[in-house]
Amino acid sequence: MPRLIRAALERAGVEGADRVSSGVDVVGDIAIVRLMGFLAQEKRKIAGALLEEMKNVRVVLEQKGGIEGEFRLRKLAHLAGERRTTTVHRENGCAFRVDVAKAYFSPRLSTERLRVARLARPTDRVLNMFAGVGPYSIAVAKVAGATVTSCEVNEAAAALHEENDRMNRVEGLVRVVRGDAADLPGVLEEKFDRILMPHPSEADRYLPTALSLARGGATIHYYRHVLGEDEAEAAGALRKELRAILPKGARFVPRRVREVGPRWVEMAADIRLPAGREARRSSRPGAKPT
Ligand SMILES: C[S@@+](CC[C@H](N)C(=O)[O-])C[C@H]1O[C@@H](n2cnc3c(N)ncnc32)[C@H](O)[C@@H]1O
């Protein structure tokens, strides 16, 4: 059981360590907890104890259920502290204004974001098809100095992304396209050296679109939730999915990012496309490349 919740239960004098299924997500000064199976009064006591335990936290929210819908949002309820859902989260030398009720954000991916940012080169033209409030795109612009085109369908997230571009002084390197990534081939004239697809529940539907926007030799950073008893099984499932969509000569090595549920693993692959291949045209998500 996560250490912070254990400490809060002890401090609050609440029994039931075995009922806690996950840890605390800390976004800026907001702590998000899942407390299924506890009574309302117990939840408030635990949240109060967390506020005392974590000196940098001012708000405690309860996440009810999973991360859901097209915008990948959490359903949240106030438990303790100030009544707000906005905060500023800092990681990798960047600052992000986030509204945890209106836009997706996970503090658990900062290492992965830095890894991708360090792979990018200043001359890369980068496309992030599912940008959220900008944590990947801004890290890439700031760390690598590369130019980034971000796409985001959630208006609230896109507005925060633009605010974050200014806050991190990368507005000259990053532009945000508001809308559906499936429509990008009709909107963008250029092709890209590096394409980010951080939307693991849906990325497969949009891979043909990504291929149509990639230059020869481009890298696609692909993320996917995969069912598997262990990493080897999850890697096998990802390999099978990718082989059915990718052109011949594309190379990738499946990698585990994190566990996201019982038997569900978030897997990643840095897909290297063959050099000099013709761009494939497919703007329709779900369509197999020809
Ligand atoms: C899992 S979140 C990742 C956000 C961001 N990359 C991050 O790591 O914080 C996926 C994002 O894609 C956006 N999204 C979902 N479908 C989309 C689509 N068809 N076109 C563009 N953005 C989309 C969601 O609103 C959400 O912000």
XYZ file of C-alpha atoms and ligand atoms in Angstrom:
317
model
C 0.000 0.000 0.000
C 1.329 3.453 -0.823
C 3.271 4.997 2.049
C 1.424 8.336 2.102
C -2.034 6.813 2.408
C -0.807 4.428 5.117
C 0.544 7.392 7.102
C -2.751 9.297 6.625
C -4.856 6.331 7.768
C -2.719 5.987 10.899
C -2.885 9.719 11.636
C -6.680 9.741 11.087
C -7.186 6.609 13.203
C -9.078 4.894 10.370
C -8.851 1.111 9.909
C -8.856 -0.522 6.481
C -5.423 -0.421 4.873
C -6.525 -3.392 2.737
C -9.262 -1.248 1.129
C -6.758 1.194 -0.434
C -6.016 0.204 -4.025
C -3.821 3.039 -5.289
C -1.546 5.849 -4.185
C -1.861 9.630 -4.207
C -1.442 11.673 -7.396
C 0.000 15.062 -6.512
C -0.581 17.689 -9.211
C 0.892 21.016 -8.093
C -0.628 21.562 -4.640
C -3.616 19.263 -5.279
C -3.641 15.676 -3.966
C -5.980 13.238 -5.746
C -6.908 10.040 -3.911
C -9.120 7.030 -4.559
C -10.917 5.855 -1.421
C -13.471 3.330 -2.623
C -15.088 1.389 0.202
C -14.631 4.046 2.932
C -17.514 5.912 4.586
C -17.897 9.652 3.824
C -16.788 10.544 7.363
C -13.710 8.292 7.075
C -12.784 9.858 3.719
C -12.894 13.362 5.228
C -10.691 12.245 8.159
C -8.131 10.635 5.809
C -8.129 13.746 3.574
C -7.603 16.010 6.614
C -4.706 13.819 7.720
C -3.195 13.978 4.213
C -3.318 17.787 4.378
C -1.341 17.651 7.646
C 1.025 14.979 6.291
C 1.849 16.743 3.001
C 2.937 20.303 3.730
C 2.914 21.332 0.035
C -0.719 20.217 -0.486
C -3.634 22.703 -0.143
C -6.480 20.715 -1.734
C -7.514 17.050 -1.427
C -9.885 15.649 -4.064
C -11.377 12.197 -4.410
C -11.256 10.519 -7.812
C -14.403 8.491 -8.379
C -13.865 5.789 -10.981
C -11.393 5.762 -13.852
C -10.156 8.342 -16.334
C -12.888 8.507 -18.928
C -14.333 9.879 -22.151
C -12.825 11.500 -25.208
C -11.081 14.154 -23.092
C -9.757 11.540 -20.607
C -11.147 13.333 -17.527
C -11.353 12.305 -13.882
C -14.653 12.573 -11.985
C -13.652 14.455 -8.826
C -15.244 15.378 -5.486
C -13.864 17.831 -2.909
C -12.692 16.230 0.351
C -10.547 18.786 2.229
C -8.689 22.075 1.938
C -9.355 24.896 -0.529
C -12.216 24.488 -2.999
C -10.525 24.645 -6.387
C -9.359 22.346 -9.190
C -6.688 24.605 -10.742
C -3.016 24.590 -9.815
C 0.493 25.002 -11.249
C 2.526 21.779 -11.561
C 6.328 21.896 -11.982
C 8.468 19.178 -13.584
C 11.591 18.916 -15.753
C 12.239 22.654 -15.434
C 8.780 23.485 -16.854
C 5.611 24.835 -15.191
C 2.092 23.816 -16.244
C -1.187 25.435 -15.283
C -3.663 22.570 -14.958
C -7.373 22.295 -14.226
C -7.618 18.691 -13.052
C -11.415 18.694 -13.560
C -11.341 20.039 -17.126
C -8.159 18.626 -18.674
C -6.106 15.424 -18.467
C -2.863 15.528 -16.527
C -0.815 12.764 -14.924
C 2.222 13.555 -12.769
C 3.354 9.924 -13.207
C 4.688 10.434 -16.740
C 7.358 13.098 -16.103
C 10.270 10.663 -16.650
C 8.811 9.507 -19.960
C 8.293 13.122 -21.058
C 11.914 13.984 -20.276
C 13.120 10.854 -22.098
C 11.277 11.899 -25.279
C 12.429 15.529 -24.938
C 16.056 14.370 -24.726
C 15.714 12.265 -27.885
C 14.528 15.236 -29.968
C 17.005 17.358 -31.917
C 16.776 21.124 -32.466
C 16.192 20.587 -36.209
C 13.314 18.134 -35.681
C 9.848 19.111 -36.801
C 7.717 17.559 -34.067
C 3.976 16.804 -34.065
C 2.114 15.929 -30.841
C -1.296 14.581 -31.908
C -2.798 14.471 -28.370
C -1.191 17.342 -26.504
C -3.354 18.004 -23.414
C -2.118 21.076 -21.509
C 1.278 20.691 -23.205
C 3.618 18.701 -20.920
C 5.303 16.713 -23.740
C 5.328 19.516 -26.319
C 6.674 22.168 -23.968
C 9.392 19.840 -22.601
C 10.467 19.023 -26.191
C 10.582 22.727 -27.134
C 12.402 23.725 -23.959
C 14.894 20.853 -23.677
C 15.626 20.268 -27.389
C 14.758 23.681 -28.843
C 12.711 21.920 -31.549
C 9.579 23.352 -33.201
C 6.383 21.581 -32.149
C 2.862 21.447 -33.570
C 0.378 20.342 -30.887
C -3.142 19.101 -31.564
C -5.836 18.963 -28.868
C -9.599 18.422 -29.203
C -10.546 19.607 -25.684
C -10.924 23.423 -25.848
C -10.166 23.845 -22.124
C -6.932 21.835 -22.415
C -5.901 23.670 -25.597
C -6.420 27.080 -23.908
C -4.280 25.955 -20.936
C -1.631 24.673 -23.386
C -1.383 28.119 -25.010
C -1.152 29.772 -21.585
C 1.584 27.278 -20.634
C 3.507 28.014 -23.864
C 3.692 31.658 -22.785
C 4.496 30.809 -19.145
C 7.450 28.671 -20.312
C 8.486 31.193 -23.000
C 8.220 28.709 -25.861
C 5.326 30.372 -27.718
C 7.737 31.038 -30.624
C 8.443 27.314 -30.976
C 5.040 25.741 -30.239
C 1.702 26.177 -31.979
C -1.571 24.597 -30.888
C -4.100 23.316 -33.438
C -7.517 23.007 -31.786
C -9.473 20.068 -33.135
C -9.520 16.385 -33.980
C -6.176 14.759 -34.822
C -7.976 12.777 -37.535
C -8.411 16.048 -39.467
C -4.727 17.039 -39.345
C -3.808 15.765 -42.849
C -6.312 18.260 -44.297
C -4.974 21.118 -42.133
C -1.185 20.686 -42.104
C 0.953 21.074 -45.214
C 4.234 19.803 -43.746
C 5.509 16.352 -42.787
C 7.184 15.608 -39.467
C 10.432 14.005 -38.229
C 9.008 13.013 -34.843
C 5.359 12.303 -33.992
C 4.071 11.842 -30.434
C 0.916 9.779 -29.820
C 0.366 9.984 -26.007
C -3.244 8.702 -26.069
C -2.860 5.060 -25.007
C -6.553 4.129 -25.013
C -7.076 5.160 -28.668
C -3.676 5.513 -30.396
C -4.182 2.539 -32.751
C -7.128 4.261 -34.471
C -4.915 7.228 -35.352
C -1.726 5.441 -36.410
C -2.655 5.534 -40.129
C -3.089 9.313 -39.783
C 0.320 9.573 -38.115
C 1.903 7.559 -40.937
C 0.423 9.937 -43.498
C 2.078 12.885 -41.730
C 5.510 11.281 -41.213
C 8.637 11.940 -43.273
C 10.831 9.031 -44.365
C 12.986 7.924 -41.424
C 10.661 9.603 -38.903
C 10.168 8.349 -35.341
C 6.679 7.810 -33.902
C 6.420 7.656 -30.094
C 3.469 5.314 -29.673
C 1.664 4.611 -26.358
C -0.932 1.929 -25.801
C -2.878 0.263 -22.997
C -2.450 -3.482 -23.489
C -3.904 -6.480 -21.687
C -1.299 -8.927 -20.425
C -0.462 -11.136 -17.438
C 3.141 -9.904 -17.629
C 5.379 -7.650 -19.667
C 6.215 -10.379 -22.201
C 2.526 -10.990 -22.975
C 1.805 -7.253 -23.223
C 4.821 -6.807 -25.534
C 3.532 -9.650 -27.731
C 0.092 -8.022 -28.012
C 1.616 -4.661 -28.960
C 3.899 -6.297 -31.559
C 0.907 -8.026 -33.165
C -1.125 -4.794 -33.270
C 1.706 -2.755 -34.771
C 2.742 -5.339 -37.379
C -0.805 -5.251 -38.785
C -0.626 -1.478 -39.368
C 3.018 -0.485 -39.959
C 4.747 -0.509 -43.341
C 7.471 -3.081 -44.059
C 10.848 -2.041 -42.708
C 9.466 -0.140 -39.677
C 11.425 -1.046 -36.543
C 10.400 -0.861 -32.894
C 11.033 -2.455 -29.497
C 8.016 -2.643 -27.122
C 8.707 -1.206 -23.674
C 6.686 -1.140 -20.434
C 5.855 2.372 -19.122
C 3.665 1.571 -16.093
C 0.848 -0.572 -14.773
C -2.570 1.052 -15.238
C -4.888 -1.574 -13.742
C -5.206 -5.250 -12.919
C -3.691 -6.999 -15.986
C -3.524 -3.695 -17.910
C -0.121 -2.282 -18.794
C 0.787 0.972 -20.541
C 3.287 -0.016 -23.215
C 5.327 2.231 -25.473
C 7.275 1.845 -28.674
C 9.571 4.287 -30.446
C 8.741 3.320 -34.029
C 11.456 4.102 -36.576
C 10.001 4.321 -40.094
C 12.070 3.274 -43.088
C 13.975 6.132 -44.748
C 12.730 7.360 -48.095
C 9.339 5.697 -47.852
C 6.440 7.363 -49.599
C 4.061 9.152 -47.248
C 0.876 7.177 -46.781
C -2.372 9.045 -47.054
C -5.098 8.079 -44.645
C -6.960 10.767 -42.732
C -9.657 8.415 -41.523
C -8.985 6.923 -38.080
C -9.433 3.196 -38.097
C -8.575 2.847 -41.795
C -5.783 0.400 -42.519
C -2.918 1.949 -44.529
C -2.883 0.881 -48.148
C -4.169 10.661 -22.329
S -4.401 12.361 -22.631
C -2.695 12.912 -22.825
C -2.519 14.404 -22.778
C -1.057 14.865 -22.729
N -0.295 14.321 -23.813
C -0.415 14.518 -21.401
O 0.429 13.628 -21.341
O -0.790 15.156 -20.411
C -5.014 12.368 -24.286
C -5.402 13.757 -24.782
O -5.828 13.652 -26.132
C -6.977 14.462 -26.324
N -7.718 13.869 -27.449
C -8.559 12.801 -27.438
N -8.996 12.525 -28.671
C -8.410 13.427 -29.497
C -8.476 13.654 -30.899
N -9.223 12.892 -31.702
N -7.740 14.662 -31.416
C -6.976 15.457 -30.614
N -6.902 15.310 -29.280
C -7.595 14.294 -28.720
C -7.705 14.422 -25.002
O -8.548 15.537 -24.827
C -6.529 14.397 -24.008
O -6.157 15.702 -23.640
